[in-house]
Every structure is written in structure tokens, then in C-alpha cells.
XYZ file of C-alpha atoms in Angstrom:
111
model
C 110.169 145.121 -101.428
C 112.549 142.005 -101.066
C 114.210 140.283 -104.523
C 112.781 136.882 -105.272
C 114.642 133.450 -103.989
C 117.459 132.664 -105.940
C 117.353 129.208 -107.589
C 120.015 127.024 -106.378
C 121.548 124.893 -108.972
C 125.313 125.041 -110.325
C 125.788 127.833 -113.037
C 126.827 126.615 -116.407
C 127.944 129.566 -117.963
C 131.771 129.474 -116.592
C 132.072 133.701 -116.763
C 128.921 133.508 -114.815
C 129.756 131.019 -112.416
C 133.280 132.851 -111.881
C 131.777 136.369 -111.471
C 128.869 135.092 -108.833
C 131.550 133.576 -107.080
C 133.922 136.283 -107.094
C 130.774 138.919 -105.873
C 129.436 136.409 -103.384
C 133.039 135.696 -101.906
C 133.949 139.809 -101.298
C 130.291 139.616 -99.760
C 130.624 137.261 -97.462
C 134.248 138.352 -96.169
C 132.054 142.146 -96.086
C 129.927 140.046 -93.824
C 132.545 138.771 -91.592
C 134.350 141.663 -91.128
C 131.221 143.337 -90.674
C 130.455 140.777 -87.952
C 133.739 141.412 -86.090
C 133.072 144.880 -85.571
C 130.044 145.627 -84.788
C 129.276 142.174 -82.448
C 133.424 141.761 -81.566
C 133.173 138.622 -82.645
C 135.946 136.319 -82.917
C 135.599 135.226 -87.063
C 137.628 132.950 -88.797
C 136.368 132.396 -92.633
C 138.069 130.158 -95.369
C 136.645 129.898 -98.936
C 138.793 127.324 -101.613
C 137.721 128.554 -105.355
C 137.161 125.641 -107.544
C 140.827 126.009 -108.941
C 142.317 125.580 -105.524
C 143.090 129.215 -104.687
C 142.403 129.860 -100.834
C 140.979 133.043 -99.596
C 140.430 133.398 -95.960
C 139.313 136.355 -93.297
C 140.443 136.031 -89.677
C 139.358 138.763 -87.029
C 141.862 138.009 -84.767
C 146.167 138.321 -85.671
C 146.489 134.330 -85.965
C 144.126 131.793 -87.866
C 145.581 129.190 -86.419
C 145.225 130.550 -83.035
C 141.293 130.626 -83.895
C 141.243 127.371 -85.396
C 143.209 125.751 -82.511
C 140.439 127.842 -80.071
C 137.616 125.786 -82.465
C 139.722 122.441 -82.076
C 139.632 122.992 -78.237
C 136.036 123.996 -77.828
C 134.362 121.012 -79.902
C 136.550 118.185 -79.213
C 138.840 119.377 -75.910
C 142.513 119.669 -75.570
C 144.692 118.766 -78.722
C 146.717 115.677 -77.762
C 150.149 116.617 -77.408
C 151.851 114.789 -79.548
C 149.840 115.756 -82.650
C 151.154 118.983 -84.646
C 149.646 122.000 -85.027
C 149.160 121.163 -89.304
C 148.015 117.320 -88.163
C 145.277 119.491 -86.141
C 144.296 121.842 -88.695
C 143.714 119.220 -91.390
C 141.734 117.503 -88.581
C 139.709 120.535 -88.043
C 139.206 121.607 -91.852
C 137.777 118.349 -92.640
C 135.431 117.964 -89.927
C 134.564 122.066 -90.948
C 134.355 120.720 -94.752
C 131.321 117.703 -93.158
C 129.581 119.732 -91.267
C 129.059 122.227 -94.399
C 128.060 119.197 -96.472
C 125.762 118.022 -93.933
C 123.792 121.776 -93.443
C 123.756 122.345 -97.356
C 122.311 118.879 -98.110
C 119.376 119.617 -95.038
C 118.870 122.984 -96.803
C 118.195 121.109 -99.635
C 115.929 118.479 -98.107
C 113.689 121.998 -96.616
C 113.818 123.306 -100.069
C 112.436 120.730 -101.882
């Protein structure tokens, strides 16, 4: 028998909030990891708590290796003269949109 759907709406509580987020994040880097293995994957994962503190899961021996690889792949060779922390700020924020965009169409399904 499956659990019910969670509801999904900010958590007040603060403890609360801070404990989901703190079982959902060591999930979901259980998940990548998981991923790597057993499909050798190539998995890059980067979660920012609400305070700022950065927690991130990379398959491979470089993140920015990966993260250049997903540069290349969805928008073709880095111009030369930008550097490699111009790129990844590039990348992150076009990551941080296209996260925006899927959780507001889950919540136009879910309605």
C-alpha cells in the first residue's frame, strides 16, 4: 500500500521546515548517488538551504568539469574569453529558471 500525496505548501513550523529539509536533502543526494551507480550516470546535484549553506553531490572528481560538460551540451562551446566562474554563474542561473519553470507547471497539473 502506497502513503497518501503529500500537500505542497511551505511549512510554518521552522523545526519542521528545517528537519523535512534536512531528511529530504540526505534523500535526494541517496538518490543521486544511487543513480550513479547502478545506471553510471554522470550526476551533478546542488541544493542552497534557505540560510545560504551549499550542499552539492557530483559523481564524477570535478563539478565544474560536469557543469562545463552541461554548458557545452545546451548552449555549445563556452566563448573563450569568458571564465570558467563567468560560466558557472551563467549555468546556475539558467539551472535556477528552468527549476522555477517545472515547479510552477507542477503546480498548474496539481491544481
Amino acid at each position: 500500500m502506497g502513503r497518501g500525496r503529500v500537500e505542497l505548501k511551505r511549512i510554518e513550523n521552522k523545526i519542521n521546515r528545517q528537519v523535512t529539509f534536512a531528511k529530504r536533502r540526505n534523500g535526494l543526494l541517496k538518490k543521486a548517488y544511487e543513480l550513479s551507480i547502478l545506471c553510471d550516470a554522470e550526476v551533478a546535484l546542488i541544493i542552497f538551504s534557505n540560510r545560504g549553506k551549499l550542499y552539492e553531490f557530483c559523481s564524477t572528481s570535478s563539478m565544474l568539469k560536469t557543469l562545463e560538460r552541461y554548458q557545452k551540451c545546451n548552449y555549445g562551446a563556452p566563448e573563450p574569453n569568458i571564465s570558467a566562474r563567468e560560466a558557472l554563474v551563467s549555468v546556475s542561473s539558467d539551472i535556477k529558471f528552468s527549476i522555477d519553470l517545472c515547479f510552477l507547471l507542477y503546480l498548474e497539473e496539481n491544481k
